[in-house]
Amino acid sequence: MGATYETRGKVAVITMDNPPVNGLGYDTRRGIADGVARAVADAGIAAIVLTGGGKAFSGGADIKEFGSPKALAEPNLLSLIKLLEDCPKPVVAAINGVCMGGGLELSLGAHYRVVAPGVNVALPEVKIGLVPGAGGTQRLPRVLGVETALNMIVSGEPVKSELLASVPGQKLFDRVIAEELLGGACSLAEAMAAEHAGGKPLPRVRDLKCTHPNADAYFQFARNMVKGMAKNFPAPAKCVDAVEAAVKRKFDDGMVYERELFLALMMTPECKALRHAFFGERAASKIPDVPEDTPVRPIAKVAVIGAGTMGGGISMNFLNAGIPVTILETKQEALDRGLGVMRKNYEAQVKKGKLKPEKLEERWALLKGTLSYDDIKDADLVIEAVFEEMGVKEKVFTTLDEVMKPGAILASNTSTLDLDRIASFTKRPQDVVGMHFFSPANVMKLLEVVRGKATAKDVLATVMQLAKKIRKTAVVSGVTDGFIGNRMIEQYSRQAGFLLEEGCTPQQVDKAIEKFGFAMGPFRMGDLAGNDIGWAIRKRRYVEKPHMRYSKTADLLCEMGRFGQKTGAGWYDYQPGKRDAIPSDVVVKMIEQHRAELGITPRKISDEEIVHRLVYSLVNEGAKILEEGIASKASDIDMVYLTGYGFPLHRGGPMCYADTQGLFNVVLAMKRFAANPHDDASFWQPAPLLARLAAEGKSFT
Ligand code: NAI
């Protein structure tokens, strides 16, 4: 399979056939090339129509082939496009459904293009850190005009075909055909065959002029815009360079330049990071021992227990996806409060113009509040989000076990408690799973799906599929204290504390890691989330694990009542009603005094050391999590950090970053840190997996 060939009168119809989106893998390219050769050789054929089977024309390169030699095997995409362009018989592209990346570039090799309305058209390469590499930057400006084309290339966003067809002077589409696309394409093909029968040359996009009335000023402007928007990524600026070449160079020179840019970008760490995230997102939904065809349980009704911070946000996800939710509370007052917060949240979206008022009402109509388990017993999925106390969870799960219909999935949003214990409160532990949302739950992309020792495979498959429906990136975690994300962040926080003891100020640490690309440093983050939360956790944890050394600085801060933004003071000072973090003399004095009590002479610590100590503490714990099988692959850990913890996308996540640095270098740095008397030598003992990979010259990913 790859492409099929049939004839309709004098027209040969080549249909790409590589589900789901006709990716341009080797077999498809071969199939198209063979079809063209056959049509050219057949004297009874006057013209060719190229179209896509199923729901797409073509989604572009076949991601299954990415990076393999097959991706470049002849006919590669460039030669295929040239083959269409040089074909002596008219080639009409009949564009249906989706036309993206290499698919759009391929269609630009055809002599004519007809399109259905509603087709998503895009050159999304910039999203994986590249410029389009098969002539997109040279041909699209010739048919759409420089500005519209550059806009599409720099943003990577899809645009509807009818909108593009309305661009004045556009030559991208010859016709928009609402019904019978293929029939229309064949008629055009026959007409064009007749028109060109006498030897009139066929139109080629490459021969069109590419001009801009004010090119220098325009490209300068475009460059300035792009610089501000994409500071950590090189590709958008290269898109501008490539399109400028379309205006200023001959077509063939422009093509060579585009290729050079494409190949150079391919080697950049930013491009590697983006591709890693792109594939990591897809890989996260695959669980090694859960086959992809595992039957899933239908989820038509959801119940949520607890209408607090998390319960409300969690419910909104399902309402937004059109799934009815019943939310249960113990008291009317708490229920009213919870529903009120949700309503306000929706109304704020309407005010900002992000949600239409009628949509709000549509969603709201799907929501019910109740105080009675009777009203939720027929739900297909129930998610518990009550207080984080085992006793409370026990009561809830015992009741759920009694009332819920057989086969209902019983999920807990616990962030720190043992899911296996929670499952043991029921007689159906196979139906119990963790769904650990992040706050605010209606906004944050990440969902950790916690797999208990008894969780059934079809429960996991169902939850992973449901996660896609509510637009979450779901990552499976085994049962462990803090799951993947919080277990790692604990080490990062410990290390941040040691940095203060040794000589840093909170803002020095925050600045260094923010310059590295984190959305927020650990201390600003603590002030936002509330320092009292970590305090409560430490009180519990370090009583249980007295051998684990940590800096007491954060406890001293809490003893001063400085819980963060909510108390107007934390690691930083805050002015009433404002969120700007102002360095605090009081805090700096407190840290200095504590340091003196510990007998530490402060030293100047470089930004590089700060960043590496913080990030490698994530990496080392990540390696342990991987080795214990808590995460099934390194990219899962990276997805947790990219989608839930503000890790900079252009670094690809902690494990990807460690690979980029070289694990050998990571281990060397850790040995250096371990020799520091004020750090904790046991902290920097490399995880066995990390040590082994480094010794063997291997990487995590
Ligand atoms: P919250 O205190 O805002 O809300 C808990 C709600 O549960 C309250 O409205 C309370 O009235 C209700 N509730 C208590 N016992 C109940 C019962 N037996 N039946 C029905 N409702 C009951 O707490 P929050 O922050 O929403 O946390 C809920 C759960 O989510 C906890 O397990 C927490 O660890 C977890 N979590 C919290 C995150 C956060 O950032 N706040 C993040 C991820 C998980």
XYZ file of C-alpha atoms and ligand atoms in Angstrom:
745
model
C 0.000 0.000 0.000
C 1.031 3.579 -0.512
C -1.044 4.906 -3.384
C -3.688 3.478 -5.705
C -4.116 4.067 -9.434
C -7.325 4.111 -11.435
C -8.534 5.748 -14.619
C -11.570 7.901 -15.251
C -11.798 8.330 -19.001
C -8.600 10.060 -20.036
C -7.662 10.988 -16.505
C -5.456 8.894 -14.220
C -6.407 9.274 -10.552
C -3.620 8.609 -8.055
C -4.938 8.313 -4.506
C -2.546 8.372 -1.570
C -3.366 5.531 0.787
C -1.455 5.615 4.052
C -3.878 5.988 6.966
C -4.523 7.903 9.103
C -3.367 11.067 7.283
C -1.482 9.813 4.201
C 1.945 10.552 5.615
C 4.466 10.733 2.788
C 6.398 7.618 3.733
C 8.518 5.679 1.282
C 5.697 3.452 0.009
C 3.413 6.394 -0.625
C 6.116 8.336 -2.457
C 6.988 5.279 -4.505
C 3.283 4.703 -5.252
C 2.822 8.277 -6.509
C 5.992 8.136 -8.642
C 4.937 4.802 -10.172
C 1.478 6.191 -10.887
C 2.911 9.231 -12.636
C 5.242 7.061 -14.748
C 2.343 4.788 -15.701
C 0.129 7.729 -16.690
C 2.871 9.350 -18.728
C 3.578 6.073 -20.574
C -0.104 5.473 -21.352
C -1.083 7.227 -24.595
C -4.747 6.975 -23.571
C -4.153 9.172 -20.537
C -4.170 12.946 -20.998
C -3.945 14.238 -17.427
C -3.397 13.213 -13.802
C -5.319 13.941 -10.617
C -3.526 13.433 -7.298
C -5.687 13.149 -4.187
C -5.776 11.634 -0.706
C -7.849 8.647 0.418
C -9.829 8.853 3.663
C -9.961 12.030 5.664
C -6.857 13.841 4.412
C -4.968 14.889 1.325
C -1.734 14.499 3.264
C -0.553 15.442 6.743
C 3.060 15.656 5.517
C 6.133 13.581 6.326
C 5.415 10.155 7.789
C 6.365 10.524 11.438
C 6.968 6.782 11.722
C 9.864 7.259 9.286
C 11.321 10.315 10.985
C 15.092 10.200 11.223
C 15.339 6.803 9.474
C 17.183 6.308 6.159
C 13.804 5.486 4.562
C 12.772 9.124 4.985
C 15.447 10.154 2.462
C 15.243 7.131 0.148
C 14.478 7.979 -3.489
C 12.099 9.133 -4.576
C 12.423 11.596 -1.715
C 9.936 14.396 -1.371
C 12.037 16.889 -3.327
C 12.421 14.557 -6.320
C 8.745 13.676 -6.203
C 7.724 17.329 -6.332
C 10.094 17.858 -9.276
C 8.578 14.818 -10.980
C 5.098 16.375 -10.767
C 6.352 19.776 -11.833
C 8.185 18.366 -14.884
C 5.388 15.997 -15.856
C 4.459 16.560 -19.524
C 0.774 15.937 -18.806
C -1.219 18.311 -16.576
C -1.256 17.349 -12.886
C -4.167 18.556 -10.753
C -4.013 18.197 -6.960
C -7.481 17.567 -5.482
C -7.052 18.653 -1.879
C -9.340 17.241 0.773
C -9.458 17.285 4.589
C -5.943 18.111 5.747
C -3.057 19.495 3.726
C -0.002 20.110 5.828
C 3.763 20.301 5.678
C 5.127 18.016 2.978
C 1.547 17.482 1.769
C 1.185 21.164 0.944
C 4.671 21.253 -0.586
C 3.742 18.281 -2.753
C 0.573 19.988 -3.972
C 2.672 23.020 -4.946
C 4.476 20.785 -7.417
C 1.192 20.193 -9.270
C 0.205 22.452 -12.165
C -3.272 23.099 -10.773
C -4.887 22.794 -7.372
C -8.545 22.433 -6.459
C -9.666 22.288 -2.852
C -12.702 21.432 -0.754
C -13.917 24.083 1.686
C -12.907 23.548 5.318
C -9.531 21.977 4.551
C -6.846 22.741 7.164
C -3.809 24.082 5.346
C -0.492 24.604 7.144
C 3.276 24.444 7.068
C 3.792 23.403 10.719
C 7.529 22.580 10.507
C 8.460 25.538 12.724
C 6.706 23.762 15.590
C 9.359 21.080 15.567
C 12.130 23.610 15.190
C 12.552 23.506 11.410
C 11.851 25.498 8.285
C 9.790 23.684 5.648
C 12.345 21.616 3.749
C 10.777 20.724 0.416
C 10.333 24.092 -1.224
C 7.550 25.414 1.007
C 9.392 28.629 1.784
C 10.076 29.259 -1.923
C 6.774 28.234 -3.478
C 4.151 29.350 -0.940
C 5.116 33.073 -1.169
C 4.818 32.791 -4.966
C 1.186 31.704 -4.769
C -0.031 33.497 -1.624
C 2.071 36.636 -1.527
C 5.046 37.160 0.757
C 3.211 38.403 3.846
C 0.473 35.783 4.043
C 2.946 33.012 3.303
C 5.472 34.184 5.900
C 2.718 34.458 8.440
C 1.763 30.835 7.876
C 5.359 29.624 7.856
C 6.415 31.457 11.023
C 3.311 30.532 13.014
C 2.879 26.996 11.703
C -0.836 27.411 12.370
C -3.490 25.910 10.079
C -5.677 28.208 7.979
C -8.964 27.145 6.372
C -8.876 26.690 2.611
C -11.787 29.050 1.902
C -9.996 31.809 3.774
C -6.842 31.332 1.726
C -8.905 31.206 -1.457
C -10.206 34.677 -0.598
C -6.730 36.256 -0.431
C -6.657 38.825 -3.281
C -4.543 37.671 -6.218
C -3.816 34.234 -4.686
C -2.732 31.430 -6.983
C -2.724 28.657 -4.392
C -6.121 27.298 -5.391
C -7.582 27.381 -8.887
C -11.002 26.409 -7.626
C -12.872 25.753 -4.393
C -15.233 22.828 -4.996
C -17.889 22.254 -2.368
C -19.285 19.002 -3.763
C -17.751 16.230 -5.816
C -14.163 17.353 -5.407
C -12.759 14.478 -7.392
C -15.270 14.905 -10.232
C -14.460 18.610 -10.402
C -10.746 17.885 -10.394
C -11.134 15.399 -13.270
C -13.144 17.918 -15.330
C -10.478 20.555 -14.801
C -7.769 18.013 -15.671
C -9.483 17.152 -18.961
C -10.032 20.814 -19.841
C -6.395 21.628 -19.120
C -5.235 18.635 -21.147
C -7.160 20.052 -24.105
C -5.800 23.535 -23.529
C -2.197 22.390 -23.400
C -2.504 19.777 -26.154
C -0.927 22.143 -28.661
C 2.263 22.444 -26.653
C 1.395 25.488 -24.531
C 3.663 25.152 -21.468
C 2.125 23.981 -18.205
C 2.109 26.506 -15.362
C 4.703 25.870 -12.671
C 4.756 27.638 -9.318
C 8.540 28.000 -9.566
C 8.122 30.261 -12.621
C 5.888 32.760 -10.810
C 7.443 36.032 -9.716
C 7.985 36.572 -5.999
C 8.086 40.236 -5.106
C 7.297 42.651 -2.319
C 6.926 46.404 -2.923
C 8.938 47.220 0.163
C 10.996 44.117 0.776
C 13.836 45.467 2.932
C 11.582 47.333 5.307
C 9.114 44.464 5.488
C 11.712 41.810 6.301
C 13.327 44.057 8.896
C 9.934 44.476 10.513
C 9.234 40.731 10.349
C 12.595 39.978 11.927
C 11.932 42.324 14.832
C 8.524 40.772 15.437
C 9.894 37.253 15.388
C 12.816 38.044 17.674
C 10.471 39.192 20.394
C 8.132 36.230 20.050
C 10.552 33.339 19.746
C 13.584 34.249 21.809
C 14.641 30.716 22.677
C 14.111 29.201 19.244
C 16.190 29.763 16.116
C 13.716 28.409 13.521
C 11.242 31.329 13.247
C 14.028 33.785 12.323
C 15.312 31.295 9.744
C 11.809 31.161 8.251
C 12.118 34.898 7.638
C 15.541 34.397 6.024
C 14.204 31.651 3.763
C 11.210 33.663 2.567
C 13.450 36.660 1.990
C 15.545 34.411 -0.254
C 12.390 33.623 -2.251
C 12.154 37.340 -3.026
C 15.830 38.115 -3.516
C 17.331 35.015 -5.115
C 16.640 32.902 -8.181
C 14.307 29.971 -7.508
C 16.989 27.261 -7.572
C 19.328 29.272 -5.332
C 16.472 29.808 -2.913
C 15.860 26.054 -2.832
C 19.515 25.374 -2.006
C 19.410 27.999 0.734
C 16.224 26.523 2.221
C 17.890 23.098 2.330
C 20.974 24.521 4.060
C 18.809 26.175 6.713
C 16.757 22.995 7.156
C 19.814 20.792 7.670
C 21.517 23.260 10.023
C 18.390 23.583 12.153
C 18.003 19.821 12.318
C 21.246 19.656 14.330
C 20.332 22.343 16.887
C 19.504 21.331 20.480
C 16.281 23.365 20.211
C 15.069 21.316 17.250
C 16.029 18.092 19.001
C 14.142 19.252 22.090
C 11.008 20.104 20.118
C 11.052 16.811 18.245
C 11.614 14.991 21.524
C 8.548 16.728 22.992
C 6.496 16.065 19.846
C 7.239 12.344 19.914
C 7.205 12.222 23.716
C 3.623 13.460 23.736
C 2.589 10.650 21.375
C 4.670 8.027 23.166
C 3.207 8.953 26.572
C -0.177 7.509 25.653
C 1.397 4.130 24.868
C 1.822 1.827 27.850
C 4.254 -1.052 27.202
C 2.063 -3.890 28.515
C -1.316 -2.431 27.553
C -2.019 -3.256 23.887
C -3.352 -0.393 21.783
C -6.489 -2.327 20.905
C -7.434 -2.882 24.568
C -11.213 -2.327 24.752
C -12.156 0.777 26.699
C -15.103 1.366 29.012
C -17.626 3.947 27.779
C -17.521 7.188 29.789
C -20.721 9.156 29.287
C -21.256 10.445 32.835
C -18.732 11.656 35.369
C -19.053 12.319 39.094
C -16.640 14.395 41.170
C -16.436 14.166 44.966
C -15.513 17.475 46.605
C -16.178 20.914 45.116
C -12.975 22.534 46.371
C -10.079 23.988 44.405
C -9.386 20.776 42.512
C -12.911 19.323 42.253
C -14.177 22.456 40.511
C -11.301 22.645 38.035
C -11.496 18.923 37.292
C -15.230 19.168 36.597
C -14.698 22.021 34.143
C -12.503 19.802 31.954
C -15.347 17.371 31.391
C -18.010 20.047 30.928
C -15.776 21.686 28.310
C -15.629 18.365 26.463
C -19.430 18.025 26.587
C -19.489 15.283 29.249
C -22.102 15.708 32.030
C -20.761 16.018 35.574
C -22.416 15.632 38.952
C -20.408 17.092 41.784
C -20.962 15.888 45.349
C -20.296 17.711 48.604
C -21.058 17.105 52.267
C -22.721 20.450 52.957
C -24.927 22.742 50.865
C -22.766 25.694 51.806
C -19.570 24.064 50.468
C -21.406 22.989 47.326
C -22.725 26.494 46.684
C -19.290 27.946 47.246
C -17.673 25.464 44.843
C -20.266 25.982 42.104
C -19.985 29.743 42.598
C -16.227 29.638 41.991
C -16.735 27.602 38.805
C -19.412 29.977 37.547
C -17.142 32.978 38.175
C -14.325 31.213 36.369
C -16.514 30.691 33.296
C -17.846 34.239 33.452
C -14.303 35.597 33.513
C -13.637 33.652 30.309
C -16.725 35.203 28.724
C -15.579 38.673 29.790
C -12.196 38.110 28.193
C -13.927 37.029 24.983
C -12.523 33.493 25.259
C -15.949 31.874 25.621
C -19.285 32.713 24.006
C -22.146 33.305 26.509
C -24.267 30.600 24.867
C -21.378 28.123 25.233
C -21.212 28.940 28.945
C -24.889 28.095 29.347
C -24.462 24.933 27.286
C -21.693 23.772 29.599
C -23.460 24.877 32.730
C -26.525 22.845 31.768
C -24.358 19.701 31.913
C -23.477 20.333 35.576
C -25.406 19.154 38.625
C -24.595 19.556 42.299
C -25.706 17.087 44.947
C -25.305 16.049 48.580
C -26.462 12.503 47.941
C -24.561 9.497 46.634
C -27.872 8.346 45.140
C -27.401 10.924 42.401
C -24.007 9.640 41.287
C -24.297 5.891 41.516
C -24.793 5.448 37.762
C -21.712 7.494 36.781
C -19.154 5.710 34.601
C -16.243 7.471 36.269
C -16.005 9.072 39.687
C -13.053 11.254 40.679
C -12.448 11.887 44.350
C -10.961 15.289 45.281
C -11.657 15.598 49.018
C -9.252 16.584 51.809
C -5.843 14.967 51.687
C -6.376 12.706 54.704
C -6.399 8.945 54.551
C -9.365 8.747 56.967
C -11.511 10.960 54.753
C -10.459 9.072 51.626
C -11.285 5.773 53.359
C -14.842 6.903 54.096
C -15.374 8.106 50.555
C -14.007 4.963 48.890
C -15.906 2.623 51.188
C -19.093 4.423 50.229
C -18.211 4.460 46.533
C -17.620 0.716 46.693
C -21.105 0.261 48.146
C -23.033 2.518 45.790
C -21.324 2.735 42.408
C -22.552 0.509 39.582
C -20.324 -2.437 38.674
C -17.582 -1.470 36.196
C -17.490 2.185 37.225
C -13.962 3.577 37.377
C -13.052 4.914 40.821
C -10.325 7.542 40.600
C -8.502 9.535 43.261
C -6.831 12.911 42.765
C -4.594 12.364 45.790
C -1.202 14.008 45.455
C 0.686 12.290 48.267
C -1.252 9.297 49.584
C -0.687 5.625 48.737
C -3.096 4.675 45.961
C -2.838 0.972 46.760
C -4.112 1.662 50.270
C -6.966 3.685 48.856
C -7.790 0.811 46.482
C -7.767 -1.606 49.417
C -10.765 0.184 50.949
C -12.841 -1.291 48.117
C -13.621 -4.819 46.965
C -12.751 -3.768 43.429
C -9.149 -2.536 43.460
C -8.907 -3.333 39.737
C -11.262 -0.407 39.078
C -9.250 2.060 41.159
C -6.780 4.412 39.494
C -5.104 7.721 40.319
C -5.919 10.787 38.252
C -3.539 13.401 39.559
C -4.502 16.751 38.053
C -2.421 19.877 38.537
C -3.704 23.201 39.759
C -5.493 25.044 38.168
C -6.940 21.786 36.906
C -8.922 23.360 34.073
C -5.770 25.013 32.728
C -2.758 22.773 33.366
C -2.022 20.256 30.587
C -0.527 17.533 32.736
C -2.391 14.558 34.138
C -0.442 11.895 36.016
C -2.329 8.632 35.726
C -1.377 6.557 38.724
C -1.325 2.838 38.172
C -1.965 0.852 41.321
C -0.705 -2.709 41.643
C -4.217 -4.002 40.867
C -5.393 -1.391 38.336
C -6.922 -3.186 35.339
C -5.452 -2.614 31.896
C -8.758 -1.545 30.388
C -9.112 1.041 33.151
C -5.747 2.493 32.178
C -6.607 2.417 28.475
C -9.928 4.146 29.186
C -8.373 6.897 31.275
C -5.610 7.515 28.709
C -8.179 7.849 25.943
C -10.374 10.080 28.058
C -7.370 12.306 28.788
C -7.082 13.049 25.079
C -10.747 13.992 24.978
C -10.241 16.539 27.735
C -6.994 17.722 26.076
C -4.558 16.620 28.748
C -1.115 15.167 28.326
C -1.450 11.990 30.354
C 1.624 10.230 31.720
C 1.450 6.952 33.616
C 3.205 6.802 36.976
C 3.594 3.872 39.318
C 2.744 4.258 42.992
C 5.508 6.154 44.784
C 5.646 9.057 47.165
C 4.917 12.185 45.098
C 4.541 10.183 41.878
C 6.914 11.298 39.120
C 6.674 15.072 39.279
C 6.555 15.851 42.991
C 9.033 13.136 43.925
C 11.587 14.828 41.676
C 10.710 18.382 42.686
C 11.440 17.517 46.303
C 15.115 16.981 45.449
C 15.157 20.209 43.468
C 13.730 22.094 46.470
C 16.258 20.521 48.844
C 19.047 21.623 46.553
C 17.613 25.152 46.332
C 17.762 25.274 50.141
C 21.435 24.188 50.192
C 22.215 26.969 47.707
C 20.831 29.548 50.151
C 22.890 28.123 52.999
C 26.045 28.364 50.930
C 25.747 31.961 49.842
C 22.936 32.577 47.357
C 20.005 34.905 47.794
C 16.552 33.703 46.704
C 16.547 36.085 43.773
C 19.966 34.969 42.593
C 18.733 31.381 42.414
C 15.446 32.384 40.775
C 17.165 34.601 38.220
C 19.670 31.926 37.202
C 17.061 29.245 36.630
C 14.675 31.679 34.929
C 17.469 32.683 32.573
C 17.879 28.990 31.824
C 14.240 29.156 30.756
C 12.048 28.044 33.681
C 8.853 30.052 33.884
C 9.511 30.700 37.577
C 12.343 29.990 39.988
C 11.788 27.845 43.110
C 11.380 30.758 45.512
C 8.963 32.818 43.446
C 7.096 29.555 42.861
C 6.978 28.844 46.589
C 5.543 32.304 47.249
C 2.866 31.724 44.625
C 1.844 28.238 45.777
C 2.129 29.014 49.513
C 5.242 28.114 51.511
C 3.076 26.582 54.240
C 2.215 23.629 51.977
C 5.836 22.503 51.752
C 6.263 23.208 55.450
C 3.436 20.833 56.342
C 4.874 18.157 54.069
C 8.375 18.549 55.529
C 7.067 18.254 59.078
C 5.669 14.866 58.175
C 8.359 13.657 55.856
C 11.546 14.484 57.701
C 10.220 12.968 60.894
C 9.779 9.757 58.894
C 13.142 10.154 57.151
C 15.489 11.815 59.667
C 18.549 10.783 57.612
C 17.489 13.072 54.772
C 19.268 16.376 55.312
C 17.507 19.518 54.221
C 17.957 23.234 54.760
C 15.878 24.619 57.630
C 15.775 28.062 55.994
C 12.308 27.464 54.532
C 10.981 26.395 57.948
C 12.414 29.553 59.543
C 10.646 31.590 56.856
C 7.317 29.938 57.687
C 7.891 30.443 61.410
C 8.021 34.156 60.571
C 4.520 33.764 59.065
C 5.863 34.500 55.575
C 3.723 32.044 53.595
C 4.020 33.921 50.290
C 1.740 36.095 48.209
C -1.313 35.204 50.258
C 0.236 36.704 53.417
C 1.835 39.591 51.523
C 5.317 38.289 52.348
C 7.347 35.193 51.625
C 10.823 34.817 50.174
C 10.049 38.245 48.734
C 8.014 41.242 49.845
C 4.767 42.094 48.060
C 2.809 45.298 47.782
C -0.933 44.982 48.437
C -2.779 43.777 45.340
C 0.418 43.284 43.336
C 2.336 40.167 42.427
C 5.779 41.676 41.784
C 8.424 39.970 43.885
C 10.511 42.569 45.725
C 13.789 41.364 47.303
C 13.432 41.355 51.072
C 16.129 42.610 53.470
C 14.456 40.767 56.324
C 14.760 37.455 54.487
C 18.347 38.080 53.456
C 19.221 38.822 57.127
C 17.432 35.686 58.283
C 19.398 33.584 55.770
C 22.697 35.212 56.805
C 22.014 34.572 60.462
C 21.120 30.942 59.825
C 24.266 30.560 57.729
C 26.371 31.991 60.555
C 24.790 29.571 63.019
C 25.802 26.731 60.725
C 29.321 28.156 60.582
C 29.266 28.534 56.812
C 31.341 31.259 55.162
C 29.336 32.360 52.139
C 30.889 32.016 48.713
C 29.912 33.367 45.313
C 28.142 30.691 43.318
C 27.967 30.955 39.538
C 24.720 30.822 37.585
C 25.957 27.710 35.842
C 26.501 25.905 39.146
C 23.053 26.960 40.352
C 21.380 25.666 37.194
C 23.277 22.397 37.138
C 22.719 21.657 40.816
C 18.992 22.259 40.433
C 18.511 20.447 37.133
C 20.790 17.503 37.914
C 18.945 16.915 41.168
C 15.862 16.367 38.971
C 17.856 14.160 36.619
C 19.247 11.913 39.338
C 15.841 11.319 40.903
C 14.397 10.845 37.415
C 16.960 8.105 36.780
C 15.870 6.329 39.974
C 12.217 6.625 38.942
C 13.065 5.140 35.574
C 15.062 2.292 37.049
C 12.312 1.430 39.521
C 9.828 1.281 36.648
C 7.722 4.081 38.140
C 8.018 5.755 34.719
C 8.291 3.464 31.729
C 10.439 5.764 29.593
C 12.618 8.840 29.961
C 10.412 10.868 27.626
C 7.475 10.354 30.036
C 9.485 12.121 32.739
C 10.261 14.936 30.328
C 6.589 15.297 29.404
C 5.716 15.625 33.110
C 8.243 18.425 33.467
C 7.384 20.214 30.220
C 3.630 20.192 30.780
C 3.344 20.396 34.560
C 6.409 22.159 35.959
C 7.333 24.915 33.506
C 10.561 23.253 32.369
C 11.779 25.175 29.297
C 10.504 23.562 26.115
C 13.649 24.409 24.182
C 15.624 22.199 26.582
C 13.299 19.236 26.011
C 12.833 18.279 29.694
C 15.399 17.278 32.352
C 16.314 13.880 30.898
C 16.673 15.254 27.366
C 18.789 18.114 28.731
C 21.064 15.656 30.553
C 21.486 13.718 27.306
C 22.388 16.924 25.483
C 25.045 17.686 28.098
C 26.326 14.115 27.908
C 25.638 11.794 30.861
C 29.379 11.440 31.378
C 29.570 15.183 32.056
C 26.512 15.043 34.283
C 28.149 12.400 36.480
C 31.418 14.352 36.588
C 29.567 17.460 37.760
C 27.763 15.422 40.403
C 31.094 14.151 41.728
C 32.276 17.748 42.011
C 29.127 18.726 43.910
C 29.523 15.730 46.243
C 32.975 16.965 47.254
C 31.483 20.250 48.487
C 31.416 20.001 52.324
C 28.246 22.107 52.583
C 26.286 20.027 50.135
C 25.174 16.490 50.856
C 27.476 13.787 49.480
C 24.768 11.111 49.580
C 22.484 13.433 47.615
C 24.949 13.363 44.731
C 25.504 9.627 44.652
C 24.634 8.967 40.978
C 21.624 6.695 40.512
C 22.862 3.271 39.365
C 21.135 3.650 35.980
C 22.723 7.041 35.415
C 26.173 5.757 36.411
C 25.817 2.753 34.097
C 24.609 4.735 31.082
C 27.363 7.305 31.588
C 30.007 4.580 31.801
C 28.693 2.918 28.633
C 28.527 6.234 26.759
C 24.760 5.905 26.367
C 21.856 8.279 26.894
C 18.421 8.167 28.558
C 16.386 8.753 25.446
P -9.963 21.736 49.003
O -9.832 21.815 50.470
O -9.968 22.970 48.212
O -11.282 20.939 48.622
C -11.698 19.748 49.221
C -13.226 19.719 49.160
O -13.674 18.428 49.513
C -13.898 20.707 50.128
O -14.805 21.502 49.398
C -14.615 19.799 51.115
O -15.837 20.358 51.572
C -14.846 18.569 50.304
N -14.972 17.352 51.088
C -14.277 16.985 52.182
N -14.682 15.769 52.605
C -15.662 15.386 51.770
C -16.471 14.213 51.689
N -16.339 13.211 52.554
N -17.368 14.140 50.680
C -17.494 15.148 49.792
N -16.754 16.263 49.834
C -15.854 16.371 50.811
O -8.788 20.763 48.547
P -8.110 20.638 47.110
O -6.947 21.531 47.061
O -9.147 20.738 46.077
O -7.550 19.147 47.153
C -8.355 18.023 46.959
C -7.500 16.832 46.652
O -6.735 17.105 45.500
C -6.495 16.453 47.713
O -6.373 15.054 47.745
C -5.211 17.090 47.239
O -4.068 16.436 47.716
C -5.353 16.895 45.764
N -4.579 17.801 44.934
C -4.506 19.142 45.216
C -3.772 19.990 44.421
C -3.709 21.445 44.707
O -2.857 22.144 44.103
N -4.556 22.006 45.546
C -3.047 19.478 43.238
C -3.244 18.083 42.977
C -3.965 17.299 43.829
